[in-house]
Amino acid sequence: MKKMLFLSALLACGPACFSQQAEKFPLGDYVELTDTKPHDGEEVWSKMTAPVRFCWGTTDVRYKKLNVPDVKTTGTLRLKAWKGERVNAQAVLWTQKELEGAEIAVSELKNGSSVIPASAVNTYFVRYVMTDELNKDGSGGCGPRENKAEWDSSMVADVLDIVRVREVQARSTQPVWLNVWVPADARPGKYKGMLTVSGKNFEAMKLPFEIEVVNRTLPEPQKWAFHLDLWQNPYAVARYYQVPLWSKEHFDAMRPIMKMLANAGQRAITASIMHKPWAGQTEDHYDSMIFRMKKLDGTWVYDYTVFDKWVEFMMNEVGIKDLISCYTMIPWALSFDYFDQATNRVQFIKAAPGEEAYAEYWGTFLKDFSRHLREKGWFEKTAISMDERPMEAMREAIKVIKAADPEFKITLAGNYHEEIQGDLYYLSIPYGNQFPEEVKAERERKGQISTVYTCCTEAFPNTFTFSEPAEAAWTVLHAVAGGYDGYLRWAVNSWPMDPLRDSRFRTWAAGDTYSIYPGPRSSIRFERLVEGLQDCEKIHILREELAAKGANGKLKKLNAKLSEFTPEGWIKTNKKSPALMVSELNALLNEM
């Protein structure tokens, strides 16, 4: 019966489900868009002291492609890391002449007889993507942007490319990103290595670097205390990679993307349990992972084939297994899909929470869903999830959920509501809002999760493609400073049409919908986010240790520095540079 129902669902969606076109979007090398902004001319580039330069830069800067970078030769780059930590660096290559076949190499890192192997080090050419700007009043990035010409657009460095060999054009800057994941069993001490860039028509150039590994260990990401929830979009992957939805090729394409999330400490699986839960707001809308059919006799049957494949894949192959967030019972358009056996077509029920048709549609499903989840052993991990809706609608939806199975977990990403917060296993509230102290303590006592989220609303902090790189780290550090259990952001891979070249979207500021690129390729934003997440775990470890030792002075110093990472704390610093704030905190964490 399940196979028959699933086949019926596929047939209902038409031939597009089965078509596999030739590559339509780039996965390998590609040509960036043209940067039309004013830039340094030949008279500036001709002042270079050598035709090709290669120096250490900083991860806090997005270097402009067509300008001579403001970097200085600093000799050996020195970094500090805990065992098990990932650290980043950025070098800058700039040239008067065209460079043919440029490629990067990195040595193993040596500390006497101890070695961090070259396999623990990744290098990337940083690529440029089109971005735009905040709203004209500078207060945020929400709202329609259909006409791109109305927005100031420019090329910015963000993509960490997987292509190993590059042709670098004359009079241009090519940043290089270095990432070292220190082995958890590394012996403490100073490890020395060498970064090299070489090519067909220029001499190899080398930059020395050193990583001091301190005698502390960062746990593997799956064991971090921080609750990270970045929403995934499997439908975007199928479209971009031009593979059939839920095919082996689709899962093969998703695996490395989702493993990047797992390696950042991701806790939640995003599952859609209805057609267009957000009214198709993204380039690739979400569809229902569960097939519903109303039989001739009026009874309902459900096929969980796709849902089960997705969850099993994320849990067993990717390693994300703490929570299954199922969206949503209160979509933007109150229209709910099902396959009607009587008419042999997909139909929609239009019903609002509180109406009999709504309770019948959702109540019948949730009872069966509860049965299925219990059979799979997933019930305790699953939550029926919503985002902000009118209070009465949320109350009515909660009634339906509790009537179907009073043990269902419920989550909400929205404002704090005293009336319903007790019913919410997981509540994520907007940046700048706080849980009442006694409520937060009670939620913690009950094992409930209380996090903070950002979206297009915030001018700062954010992870737009034009945001300062350090803002990504600042954002998650704010979650710890504000006393939340973690952080939520609504999209990590809801790609616009051409994400490698153009991060702008018809709604919201550029980059709002994703921070991992196809390939998969990481980004400056995503790597800096991971940096902040690692610091969050360091804070958790140090707070516990200092409290146990009664080291109140050190604990007070740590908490005072961390308090700057709040809206009011940042204002007290006279809005200090986020790059400086993150750097100062990281130095403190490595000294304690």
PDB file of N, CA and C in Angstrom, residues 30 132 146 225 276 334:
ATOM      1  N   TYR A  30      33.404  28.529 -12.753  1.00  0.00           N
ATOM      2  CA  TYR A  30      32.385  29.416 -13.326  1.00  0.00           C
ATOM      3  C   TYR A  30      32.979  30.803 -13.484  1.00  0.00           C
ATOM      4  N   ASP A 132      23.896  43.379  -2.465  1.00  0.00           N
ATOM      5  CA  ASP A 132      23.253  44.694  -2.544  1.00  0.00           C
ATOM      6  C   ASP A 132      23.484  45.457  -1.249  1.00  0.00           C
ATOM      7  N   GLU A 146      12.259  43.485  -6.175  1.00  0.00           N
ATOM      8  CA  GLU A 146      12.062  42.941  -7.511  1.00  0.00           C
ATOM      9  C   GLU A 146      12.960  43.622  -8.545  1.00  0.00           C
ATOM     10  N   ALA A 225      27.191  22.171  23.779  1.00  0.00           N
ATOM     11  CA  ALA A 225      25.992  22.489  24.565  1.00  0.00           C
ATOM     12  C   ALA A 225      25.026  23.380  23.801  1.00  0.00           C
ATOM     13  N   LYS A 276       3.901  24.027   0.566  1.00  0.00           N
ATOM     14  CA  LYS A 276       4.180  25.457   0.708  1.00  0.00           C
ATOM     15  C   LYS A 276       3.848  25.996   2.099  1.00  0.00           C
ATOM     16  N   LEU A 334      -3.865  29.680   4.440  1.00  0.00           N
ATOM     17  CA  LEU A 334      -4.524  28.590   5.173  1.00  0.00           C
ATOM     18  C   LEU A 334      -5.202  27.638   4.190  1.00  0.00           C
TER      19      LEU A 334
END
